[in-house]
PDB file of N, CA and C in Angstrom:
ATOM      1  N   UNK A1385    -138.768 295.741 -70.758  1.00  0.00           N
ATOM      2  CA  UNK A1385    -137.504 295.857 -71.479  1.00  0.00           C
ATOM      3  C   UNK A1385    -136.363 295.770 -70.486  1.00  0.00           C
ATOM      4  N   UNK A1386    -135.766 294.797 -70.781  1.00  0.00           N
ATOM      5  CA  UNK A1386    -134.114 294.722 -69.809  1.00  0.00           C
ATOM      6  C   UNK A1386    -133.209 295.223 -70.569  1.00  0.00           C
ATOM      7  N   UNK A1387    -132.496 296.078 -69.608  1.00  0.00           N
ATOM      8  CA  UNK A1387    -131.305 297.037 -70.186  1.00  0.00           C
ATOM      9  C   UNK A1387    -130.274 296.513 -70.159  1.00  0.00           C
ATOM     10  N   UNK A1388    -129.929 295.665 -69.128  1.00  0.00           N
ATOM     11  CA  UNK A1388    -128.743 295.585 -68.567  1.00  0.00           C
ATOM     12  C   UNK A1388    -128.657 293.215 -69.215  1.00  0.00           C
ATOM     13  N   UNK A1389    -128.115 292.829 -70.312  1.00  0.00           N
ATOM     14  CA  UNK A1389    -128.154 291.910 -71.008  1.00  0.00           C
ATOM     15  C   UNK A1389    -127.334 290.644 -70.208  1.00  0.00           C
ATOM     16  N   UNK A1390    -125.546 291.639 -70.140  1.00  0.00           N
ATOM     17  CA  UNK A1390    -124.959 290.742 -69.091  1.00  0.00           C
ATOM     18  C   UNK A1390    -123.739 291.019 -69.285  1.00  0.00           C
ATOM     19  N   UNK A1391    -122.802 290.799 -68.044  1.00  0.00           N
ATOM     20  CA  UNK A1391    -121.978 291.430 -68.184  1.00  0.00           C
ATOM     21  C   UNK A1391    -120.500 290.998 -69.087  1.00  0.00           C
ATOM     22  N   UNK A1392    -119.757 291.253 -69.382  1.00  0.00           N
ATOM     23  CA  UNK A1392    -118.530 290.842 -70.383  1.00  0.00           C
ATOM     24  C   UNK A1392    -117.385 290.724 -69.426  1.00  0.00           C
ATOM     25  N   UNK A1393    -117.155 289.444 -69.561  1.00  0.00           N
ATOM     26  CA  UNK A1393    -116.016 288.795 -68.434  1.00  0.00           C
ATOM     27  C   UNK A1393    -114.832 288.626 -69.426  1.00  0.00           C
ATOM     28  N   UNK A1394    -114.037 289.521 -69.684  1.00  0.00           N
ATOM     29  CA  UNK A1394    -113.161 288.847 -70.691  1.00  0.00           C
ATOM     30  C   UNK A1394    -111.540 289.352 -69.793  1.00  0.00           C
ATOM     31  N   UNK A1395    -110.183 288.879 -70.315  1.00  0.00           N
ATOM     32  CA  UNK A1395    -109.092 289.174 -69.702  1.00  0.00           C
ATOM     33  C   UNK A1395    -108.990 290.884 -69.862  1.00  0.00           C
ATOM     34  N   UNK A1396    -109.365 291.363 -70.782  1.00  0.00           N
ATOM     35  CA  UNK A1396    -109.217 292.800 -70.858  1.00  0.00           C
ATOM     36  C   UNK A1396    -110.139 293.395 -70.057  1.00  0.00           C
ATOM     37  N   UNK A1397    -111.557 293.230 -69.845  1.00  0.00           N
ATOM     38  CA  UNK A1397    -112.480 293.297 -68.989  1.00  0.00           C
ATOM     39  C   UNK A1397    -112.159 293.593 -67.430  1.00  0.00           C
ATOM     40  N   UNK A1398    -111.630 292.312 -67.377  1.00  0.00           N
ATOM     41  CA  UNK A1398    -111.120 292.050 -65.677  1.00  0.00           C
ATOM     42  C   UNK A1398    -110.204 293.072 -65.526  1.00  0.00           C
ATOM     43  N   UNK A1399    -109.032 293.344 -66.206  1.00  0.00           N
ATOM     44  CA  UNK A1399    -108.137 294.351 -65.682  1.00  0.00           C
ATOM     45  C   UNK A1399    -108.605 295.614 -65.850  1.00  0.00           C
ATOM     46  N   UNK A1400    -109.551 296.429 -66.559  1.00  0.00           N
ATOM     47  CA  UNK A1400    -110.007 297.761 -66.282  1.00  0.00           C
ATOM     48  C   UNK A1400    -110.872 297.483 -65.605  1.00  0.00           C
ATOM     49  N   UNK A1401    -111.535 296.627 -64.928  1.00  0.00           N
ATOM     50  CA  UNK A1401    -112.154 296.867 -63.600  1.00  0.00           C
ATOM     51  C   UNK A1401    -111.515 296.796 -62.547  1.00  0.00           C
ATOM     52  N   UNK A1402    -110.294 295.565 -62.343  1.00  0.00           N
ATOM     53  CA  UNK A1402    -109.067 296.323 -61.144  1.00  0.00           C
ATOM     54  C   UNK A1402    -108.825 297.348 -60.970  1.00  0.00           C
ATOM     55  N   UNK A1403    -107.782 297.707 -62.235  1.00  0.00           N
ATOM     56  CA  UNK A1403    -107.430 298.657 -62.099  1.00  0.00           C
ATOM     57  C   UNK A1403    -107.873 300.366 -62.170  1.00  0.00           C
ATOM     58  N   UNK A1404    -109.041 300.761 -63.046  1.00  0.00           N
ATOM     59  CA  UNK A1404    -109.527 301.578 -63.562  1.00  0.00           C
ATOM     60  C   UNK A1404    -111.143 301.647 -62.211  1.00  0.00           C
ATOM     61  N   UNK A1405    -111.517 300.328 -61.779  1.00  0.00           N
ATOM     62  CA  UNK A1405    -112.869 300.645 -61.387  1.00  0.00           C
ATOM     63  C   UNK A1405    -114.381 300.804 -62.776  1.00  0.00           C
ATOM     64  N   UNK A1406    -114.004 300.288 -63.866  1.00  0.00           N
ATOM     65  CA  UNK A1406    -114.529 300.456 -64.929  1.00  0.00           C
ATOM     66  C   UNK A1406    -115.127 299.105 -65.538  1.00  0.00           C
ATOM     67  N   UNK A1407    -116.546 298.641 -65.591  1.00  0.00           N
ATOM     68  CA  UNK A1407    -117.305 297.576 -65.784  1.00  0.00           C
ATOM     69  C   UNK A1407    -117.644 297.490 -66.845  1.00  0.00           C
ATOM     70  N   UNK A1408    -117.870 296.498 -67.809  1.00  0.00           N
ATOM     71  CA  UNK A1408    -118.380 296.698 -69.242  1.00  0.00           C
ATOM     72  C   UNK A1408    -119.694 295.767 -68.692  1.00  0.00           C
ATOM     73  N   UNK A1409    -120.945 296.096 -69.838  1.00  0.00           N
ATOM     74  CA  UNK A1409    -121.600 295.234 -69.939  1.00  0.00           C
ATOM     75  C   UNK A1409    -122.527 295.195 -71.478  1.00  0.00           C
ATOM     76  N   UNK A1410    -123.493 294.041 -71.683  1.00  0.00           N
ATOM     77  CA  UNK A1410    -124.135 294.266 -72.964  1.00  0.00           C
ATOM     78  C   UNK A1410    -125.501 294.223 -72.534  1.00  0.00           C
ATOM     79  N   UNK A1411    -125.947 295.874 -73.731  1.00  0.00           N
ATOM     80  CA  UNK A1411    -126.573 296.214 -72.566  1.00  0.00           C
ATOM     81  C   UNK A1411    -128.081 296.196 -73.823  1.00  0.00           C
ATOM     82  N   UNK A1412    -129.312 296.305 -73.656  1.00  0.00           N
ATOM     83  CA  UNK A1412    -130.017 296.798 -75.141  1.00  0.00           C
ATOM     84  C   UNK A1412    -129.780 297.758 -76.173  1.00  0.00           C
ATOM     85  N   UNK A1413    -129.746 297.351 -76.942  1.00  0.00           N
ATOM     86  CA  UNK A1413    -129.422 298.408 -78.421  1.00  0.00           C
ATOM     87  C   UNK A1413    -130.304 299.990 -78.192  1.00  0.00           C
ATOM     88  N   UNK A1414    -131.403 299.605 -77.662  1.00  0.00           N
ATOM     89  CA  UNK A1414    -131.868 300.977 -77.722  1.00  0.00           C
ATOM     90  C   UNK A1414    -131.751 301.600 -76.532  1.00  0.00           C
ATOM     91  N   UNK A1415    -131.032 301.257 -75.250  1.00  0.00           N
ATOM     92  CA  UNK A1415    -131.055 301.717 -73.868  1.00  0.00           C
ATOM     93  C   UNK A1415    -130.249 303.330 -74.389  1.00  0.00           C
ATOM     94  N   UNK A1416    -130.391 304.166 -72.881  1.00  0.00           N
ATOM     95  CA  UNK A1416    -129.477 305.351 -72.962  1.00  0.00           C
ATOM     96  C   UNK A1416    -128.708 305.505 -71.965  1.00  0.00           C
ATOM     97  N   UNK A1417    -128.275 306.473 -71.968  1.00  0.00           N
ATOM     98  CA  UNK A1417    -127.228 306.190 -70.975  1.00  0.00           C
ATOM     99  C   UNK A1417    -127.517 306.588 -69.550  1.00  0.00           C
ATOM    100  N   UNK A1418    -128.819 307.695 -69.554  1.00  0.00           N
ATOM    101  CA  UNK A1418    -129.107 307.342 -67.862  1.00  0.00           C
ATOM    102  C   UNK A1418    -130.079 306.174 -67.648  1.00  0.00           C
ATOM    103  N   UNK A1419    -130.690 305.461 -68.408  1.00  0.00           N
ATOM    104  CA  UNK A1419    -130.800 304.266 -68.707  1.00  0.00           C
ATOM    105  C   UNK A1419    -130.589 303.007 -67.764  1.00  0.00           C
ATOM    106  N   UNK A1420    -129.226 303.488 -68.799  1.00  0.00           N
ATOM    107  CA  UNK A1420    -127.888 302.002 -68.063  1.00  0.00           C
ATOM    108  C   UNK A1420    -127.532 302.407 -66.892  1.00  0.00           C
ATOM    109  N   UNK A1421    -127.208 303.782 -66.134  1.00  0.00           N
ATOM    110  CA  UNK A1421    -126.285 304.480 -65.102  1.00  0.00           C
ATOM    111  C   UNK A1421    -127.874 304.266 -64.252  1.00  0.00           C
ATOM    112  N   UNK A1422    -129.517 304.095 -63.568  1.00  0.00           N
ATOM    113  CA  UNK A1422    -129.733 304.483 -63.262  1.00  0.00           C
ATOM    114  C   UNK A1422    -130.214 302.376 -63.565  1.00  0.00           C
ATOM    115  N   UNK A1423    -130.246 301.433 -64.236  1.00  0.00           N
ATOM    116  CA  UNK A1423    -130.068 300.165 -64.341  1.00  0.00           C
ATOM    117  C   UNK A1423    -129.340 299.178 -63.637  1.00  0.00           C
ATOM    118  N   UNK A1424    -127.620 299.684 -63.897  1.00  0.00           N
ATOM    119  CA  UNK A1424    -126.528 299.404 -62.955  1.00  0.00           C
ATOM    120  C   UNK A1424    -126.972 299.972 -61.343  1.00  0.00           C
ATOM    121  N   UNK A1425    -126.881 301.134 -61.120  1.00  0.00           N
ATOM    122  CA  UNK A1425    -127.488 301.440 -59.644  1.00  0.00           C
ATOM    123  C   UNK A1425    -128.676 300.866 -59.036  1.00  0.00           C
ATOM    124  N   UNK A1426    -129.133 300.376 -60.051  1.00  0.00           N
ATOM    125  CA  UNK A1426    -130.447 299.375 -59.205  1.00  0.00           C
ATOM    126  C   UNK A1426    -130.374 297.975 -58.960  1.00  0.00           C
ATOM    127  N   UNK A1427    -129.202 297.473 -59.958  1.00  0.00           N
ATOM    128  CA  UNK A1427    -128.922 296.287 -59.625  1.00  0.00           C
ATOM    129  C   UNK A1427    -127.569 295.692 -58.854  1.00  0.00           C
ATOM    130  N   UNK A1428    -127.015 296.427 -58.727  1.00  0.00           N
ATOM    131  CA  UNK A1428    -125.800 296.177 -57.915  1.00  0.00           C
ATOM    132  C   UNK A1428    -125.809 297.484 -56.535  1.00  0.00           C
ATOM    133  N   UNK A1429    -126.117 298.417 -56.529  1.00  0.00           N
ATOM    134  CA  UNK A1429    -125.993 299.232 -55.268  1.00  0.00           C
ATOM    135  C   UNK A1429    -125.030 299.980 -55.207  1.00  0.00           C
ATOM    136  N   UNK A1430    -124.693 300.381 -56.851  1.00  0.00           N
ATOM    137  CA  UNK A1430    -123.504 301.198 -56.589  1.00  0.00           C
ATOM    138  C   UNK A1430    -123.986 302.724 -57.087  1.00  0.00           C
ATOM    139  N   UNK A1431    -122.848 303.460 -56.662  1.00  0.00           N
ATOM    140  CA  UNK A1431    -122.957 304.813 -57.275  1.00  0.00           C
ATOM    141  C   UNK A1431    -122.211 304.893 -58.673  1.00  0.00           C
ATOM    142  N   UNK A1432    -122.742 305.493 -59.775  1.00  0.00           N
ATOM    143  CA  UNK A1432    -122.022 305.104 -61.118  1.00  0.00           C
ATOM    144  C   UNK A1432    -121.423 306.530 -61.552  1.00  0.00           C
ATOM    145  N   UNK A1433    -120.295 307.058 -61.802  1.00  0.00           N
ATOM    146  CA  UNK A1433    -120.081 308.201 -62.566  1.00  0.00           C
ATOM    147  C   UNK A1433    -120.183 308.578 -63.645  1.00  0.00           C
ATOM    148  N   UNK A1434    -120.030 308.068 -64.619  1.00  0.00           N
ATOM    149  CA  UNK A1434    -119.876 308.295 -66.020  1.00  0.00           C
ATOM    150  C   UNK A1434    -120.122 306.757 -66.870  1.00  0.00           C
ATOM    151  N   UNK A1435    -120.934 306.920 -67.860  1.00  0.00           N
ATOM    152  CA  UNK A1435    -121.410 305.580 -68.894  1.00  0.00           C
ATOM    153  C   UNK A1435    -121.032 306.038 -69.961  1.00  0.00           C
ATOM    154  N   UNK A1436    -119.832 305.014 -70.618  1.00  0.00           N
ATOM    155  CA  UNK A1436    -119.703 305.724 -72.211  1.00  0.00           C
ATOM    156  C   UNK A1436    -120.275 303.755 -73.078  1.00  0.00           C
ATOM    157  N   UNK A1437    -120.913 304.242 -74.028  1.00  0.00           N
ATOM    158  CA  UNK A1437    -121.341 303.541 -74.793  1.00  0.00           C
ATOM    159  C   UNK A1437    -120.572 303.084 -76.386  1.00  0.00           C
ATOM    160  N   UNK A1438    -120.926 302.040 -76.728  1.00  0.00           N
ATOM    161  CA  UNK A1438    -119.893 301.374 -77.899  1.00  0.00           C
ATOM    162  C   UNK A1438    -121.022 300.573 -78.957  1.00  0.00           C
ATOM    163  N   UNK A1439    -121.586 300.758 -79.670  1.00  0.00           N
ATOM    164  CA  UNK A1439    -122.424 300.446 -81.095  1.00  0.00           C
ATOM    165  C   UNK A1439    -121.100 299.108 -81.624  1.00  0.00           C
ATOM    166  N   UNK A1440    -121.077 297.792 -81.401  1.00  0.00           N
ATOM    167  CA  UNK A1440    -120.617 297.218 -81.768  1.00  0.00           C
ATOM    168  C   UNK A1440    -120.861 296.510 -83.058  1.00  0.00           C
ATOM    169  N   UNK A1441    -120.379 296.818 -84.458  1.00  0.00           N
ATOM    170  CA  UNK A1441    -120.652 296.686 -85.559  1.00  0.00           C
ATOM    171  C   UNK A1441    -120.400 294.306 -85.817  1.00  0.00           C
ATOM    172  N   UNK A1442    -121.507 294.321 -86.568  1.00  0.00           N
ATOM    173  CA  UNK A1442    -121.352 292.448 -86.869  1.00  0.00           C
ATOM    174  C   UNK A1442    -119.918 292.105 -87.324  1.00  0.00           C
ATOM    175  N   UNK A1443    -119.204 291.164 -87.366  1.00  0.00           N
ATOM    176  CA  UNK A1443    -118.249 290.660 -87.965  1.00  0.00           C
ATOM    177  C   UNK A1443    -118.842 289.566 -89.356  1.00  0.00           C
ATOM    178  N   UNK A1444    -118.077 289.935 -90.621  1.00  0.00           N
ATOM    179  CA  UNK A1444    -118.318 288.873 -91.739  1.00  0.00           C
ATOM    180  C   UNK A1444    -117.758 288.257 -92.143  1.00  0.00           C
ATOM    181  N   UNK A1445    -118.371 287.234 -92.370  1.00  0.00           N
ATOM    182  CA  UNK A1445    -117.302 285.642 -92.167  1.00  0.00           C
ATOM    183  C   UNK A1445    -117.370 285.390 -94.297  1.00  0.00           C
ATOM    184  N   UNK A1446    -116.450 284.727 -94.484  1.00  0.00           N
ATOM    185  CA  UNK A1446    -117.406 284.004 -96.051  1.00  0.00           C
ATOM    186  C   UNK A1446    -115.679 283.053 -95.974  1.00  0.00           C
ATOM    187  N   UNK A1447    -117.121 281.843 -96.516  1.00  0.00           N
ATOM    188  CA  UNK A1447    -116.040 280.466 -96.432  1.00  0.00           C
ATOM    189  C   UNK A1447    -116.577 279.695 -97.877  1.00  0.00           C
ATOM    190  N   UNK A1448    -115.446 279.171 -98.541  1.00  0.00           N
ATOM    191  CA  UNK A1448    -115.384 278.393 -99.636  1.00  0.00           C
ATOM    192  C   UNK A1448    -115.295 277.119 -99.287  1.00  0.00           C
ATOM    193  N   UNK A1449    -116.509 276.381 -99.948  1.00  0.00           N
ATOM    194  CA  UNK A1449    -116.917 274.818 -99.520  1.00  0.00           C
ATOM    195  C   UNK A1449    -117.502 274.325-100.638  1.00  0.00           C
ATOM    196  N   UNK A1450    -117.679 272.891-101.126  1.00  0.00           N
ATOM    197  CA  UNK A1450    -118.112 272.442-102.105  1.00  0.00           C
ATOM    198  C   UNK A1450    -119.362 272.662-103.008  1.00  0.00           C
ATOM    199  N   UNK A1451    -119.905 273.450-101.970  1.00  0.00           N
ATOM    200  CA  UNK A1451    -121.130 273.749-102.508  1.00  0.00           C
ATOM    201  C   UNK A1451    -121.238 274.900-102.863  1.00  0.00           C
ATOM    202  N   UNK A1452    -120.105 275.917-103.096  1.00  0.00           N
ATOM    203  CA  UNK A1452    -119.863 277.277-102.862  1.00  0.00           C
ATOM    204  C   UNK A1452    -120.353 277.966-101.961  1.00  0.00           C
ATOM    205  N   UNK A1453    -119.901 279.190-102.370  1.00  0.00           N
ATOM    206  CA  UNK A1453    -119.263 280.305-101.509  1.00  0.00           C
ATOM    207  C   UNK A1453    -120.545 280.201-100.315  1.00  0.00           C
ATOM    208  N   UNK A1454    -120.371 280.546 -99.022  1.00  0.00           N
ATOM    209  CA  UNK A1454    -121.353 280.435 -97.925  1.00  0.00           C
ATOM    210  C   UNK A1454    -120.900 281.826 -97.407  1.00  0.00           C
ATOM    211  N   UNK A1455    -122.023 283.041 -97.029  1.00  0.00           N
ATOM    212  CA  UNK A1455    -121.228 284.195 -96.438  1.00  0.00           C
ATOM    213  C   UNK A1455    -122.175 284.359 -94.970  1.00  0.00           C
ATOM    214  N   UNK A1456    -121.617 284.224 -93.986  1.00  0.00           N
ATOM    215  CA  UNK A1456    -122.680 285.050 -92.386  1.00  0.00           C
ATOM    216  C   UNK A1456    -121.698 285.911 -91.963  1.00  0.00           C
ATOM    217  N   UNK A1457    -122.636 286.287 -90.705  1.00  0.00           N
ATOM    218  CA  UNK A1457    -122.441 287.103 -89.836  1.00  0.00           C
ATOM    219  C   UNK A1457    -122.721 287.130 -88.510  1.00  0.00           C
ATOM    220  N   UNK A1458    -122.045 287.745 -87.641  1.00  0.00           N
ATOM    221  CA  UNK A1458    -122.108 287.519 -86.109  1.00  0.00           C
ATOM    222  C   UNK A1458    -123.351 288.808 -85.635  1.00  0.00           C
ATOM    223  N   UNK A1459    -123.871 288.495 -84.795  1.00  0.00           N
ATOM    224  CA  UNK A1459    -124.768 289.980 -84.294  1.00  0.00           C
ATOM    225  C   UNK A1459    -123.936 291.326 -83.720  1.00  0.00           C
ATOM    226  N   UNK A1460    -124.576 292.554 -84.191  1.00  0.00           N
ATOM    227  CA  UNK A1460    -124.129 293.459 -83.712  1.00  0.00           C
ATOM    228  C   UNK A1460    -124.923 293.683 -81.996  1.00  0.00           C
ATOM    229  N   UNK A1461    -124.162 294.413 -81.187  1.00  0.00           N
ATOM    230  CA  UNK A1461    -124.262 294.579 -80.123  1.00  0.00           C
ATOM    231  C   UNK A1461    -124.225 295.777 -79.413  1.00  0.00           C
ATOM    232  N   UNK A1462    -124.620 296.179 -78.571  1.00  0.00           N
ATOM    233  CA  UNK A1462    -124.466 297.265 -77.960  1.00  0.00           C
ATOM    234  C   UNK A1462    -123.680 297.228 -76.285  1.00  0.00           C
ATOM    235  N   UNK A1463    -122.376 297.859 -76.160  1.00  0.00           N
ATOM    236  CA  UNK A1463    -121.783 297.493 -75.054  1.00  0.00           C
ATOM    237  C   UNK A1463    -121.545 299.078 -74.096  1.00  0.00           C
ATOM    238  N   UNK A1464    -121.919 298.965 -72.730  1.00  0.00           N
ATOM    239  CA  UNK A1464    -121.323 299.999 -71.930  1.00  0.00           C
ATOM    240  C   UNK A1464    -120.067 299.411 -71.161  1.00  0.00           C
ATOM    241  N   UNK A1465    -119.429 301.005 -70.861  1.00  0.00           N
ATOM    242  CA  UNK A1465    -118.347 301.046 -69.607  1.00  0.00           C
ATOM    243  C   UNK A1465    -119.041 301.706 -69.071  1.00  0.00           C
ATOM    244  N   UNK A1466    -119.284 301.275 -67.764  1.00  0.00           N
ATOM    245  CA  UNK A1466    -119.720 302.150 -66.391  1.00  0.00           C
ATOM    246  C   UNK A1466    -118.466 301.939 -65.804  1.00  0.00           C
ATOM    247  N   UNK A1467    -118.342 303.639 -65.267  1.00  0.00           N
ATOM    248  CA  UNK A1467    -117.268 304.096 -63.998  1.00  0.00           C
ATOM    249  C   UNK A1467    -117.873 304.083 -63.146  1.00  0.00           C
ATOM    250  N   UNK A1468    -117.364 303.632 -62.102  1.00  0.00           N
ATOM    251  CA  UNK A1468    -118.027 303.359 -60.456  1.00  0.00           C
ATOM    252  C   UNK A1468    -117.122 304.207 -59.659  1.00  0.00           C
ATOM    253  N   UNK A1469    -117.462 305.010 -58.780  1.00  0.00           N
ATOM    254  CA  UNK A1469    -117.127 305.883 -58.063  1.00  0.00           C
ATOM    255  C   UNK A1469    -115.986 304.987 -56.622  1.00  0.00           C
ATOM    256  N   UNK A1470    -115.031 305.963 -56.468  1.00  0.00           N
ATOM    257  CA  UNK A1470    -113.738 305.093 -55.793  1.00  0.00           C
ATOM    258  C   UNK A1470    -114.324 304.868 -54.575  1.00  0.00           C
ATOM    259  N   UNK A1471    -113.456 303.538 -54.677  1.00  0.00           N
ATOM    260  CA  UNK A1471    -114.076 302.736 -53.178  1.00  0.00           C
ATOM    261  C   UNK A1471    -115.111 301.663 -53.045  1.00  0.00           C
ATOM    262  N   UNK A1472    -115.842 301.595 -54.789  1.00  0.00           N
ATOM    263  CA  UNK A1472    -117.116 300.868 -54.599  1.00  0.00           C
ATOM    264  C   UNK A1472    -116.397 300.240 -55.656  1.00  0.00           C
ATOM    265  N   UNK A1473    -117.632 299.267 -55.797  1.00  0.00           N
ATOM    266  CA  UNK A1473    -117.205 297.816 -56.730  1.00  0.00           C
ATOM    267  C   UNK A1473    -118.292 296.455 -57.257  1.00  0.00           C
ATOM    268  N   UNK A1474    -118.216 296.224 -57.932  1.00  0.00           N
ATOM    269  CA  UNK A1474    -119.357 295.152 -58.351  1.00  0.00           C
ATOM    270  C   UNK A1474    -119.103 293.982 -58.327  1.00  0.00           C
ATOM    271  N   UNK A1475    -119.411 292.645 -57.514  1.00  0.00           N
ATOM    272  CA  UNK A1475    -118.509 291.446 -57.641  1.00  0.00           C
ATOM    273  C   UNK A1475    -119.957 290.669 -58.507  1.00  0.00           C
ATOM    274  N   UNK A1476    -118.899 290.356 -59.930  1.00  0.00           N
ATOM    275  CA  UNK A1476    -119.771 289.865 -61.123  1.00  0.00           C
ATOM    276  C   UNK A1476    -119.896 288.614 -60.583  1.00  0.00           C
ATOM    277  N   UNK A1477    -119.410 287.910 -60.062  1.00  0.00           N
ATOM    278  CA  UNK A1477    -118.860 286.251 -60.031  1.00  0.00           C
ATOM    279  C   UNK A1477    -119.856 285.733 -58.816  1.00  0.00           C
ATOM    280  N   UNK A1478    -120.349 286.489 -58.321  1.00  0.00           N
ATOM    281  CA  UNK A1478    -121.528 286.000 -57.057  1.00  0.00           C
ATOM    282  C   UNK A1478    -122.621 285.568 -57.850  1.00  0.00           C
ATOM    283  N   UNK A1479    -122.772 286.302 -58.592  1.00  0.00           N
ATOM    284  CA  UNK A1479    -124.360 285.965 -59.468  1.00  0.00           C
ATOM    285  C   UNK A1479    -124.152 284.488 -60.521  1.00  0.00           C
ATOM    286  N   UNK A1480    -123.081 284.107 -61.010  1.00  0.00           N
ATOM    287  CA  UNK A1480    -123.043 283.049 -61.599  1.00  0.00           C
ATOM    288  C   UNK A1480    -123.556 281.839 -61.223  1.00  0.00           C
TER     289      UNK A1480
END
């Protein structure tokens, strides 16, 4: 079982990890949180302080087309913030 899915590079992303020291990633639905905090420390080499977790609910779409109504949905997800202890840091962009 892999915990750690991958990490979330987005513009909001990037700036609470400047500034804050704070990493998101998507991580397994059923992981926990020493889990992820003891996952992250094995794969990057950092010391982690605190993991808060986010149950990301699906988004529902429904579109009107000739053939009628069509309704989906996006997958739900499971996302952490890991805090990394000051001074340390994770460079996401090496692994790409």
């Amino acid at each position: 079982m892999s915990i750690l899915i991958k990490p979330i590079i987005t513009e909001k992303a990037t700036g609470d990890s400047e500034l804050n020291n704070r990493f998101s990633f998507v991580v397994n639905s059923k992981a926990n949180k020493i889990e992820i905090k003891n996952a992250v420390e094995a794969a990057y080499g950092v010391s982690v302080e605190k993991v808060r977790t986010i149950n990301v609910r699906p988004d529902r779409k429904t579109r009107y087309t000739k053939s009628g109504m069509i309704t989906g949905k996006t997958k739900a997800f499971k996302k952490a913030l890991v805090q990394v202890t000051e001074g340390e840091t994770i460079d996401l962009y090496s692994n790409l």
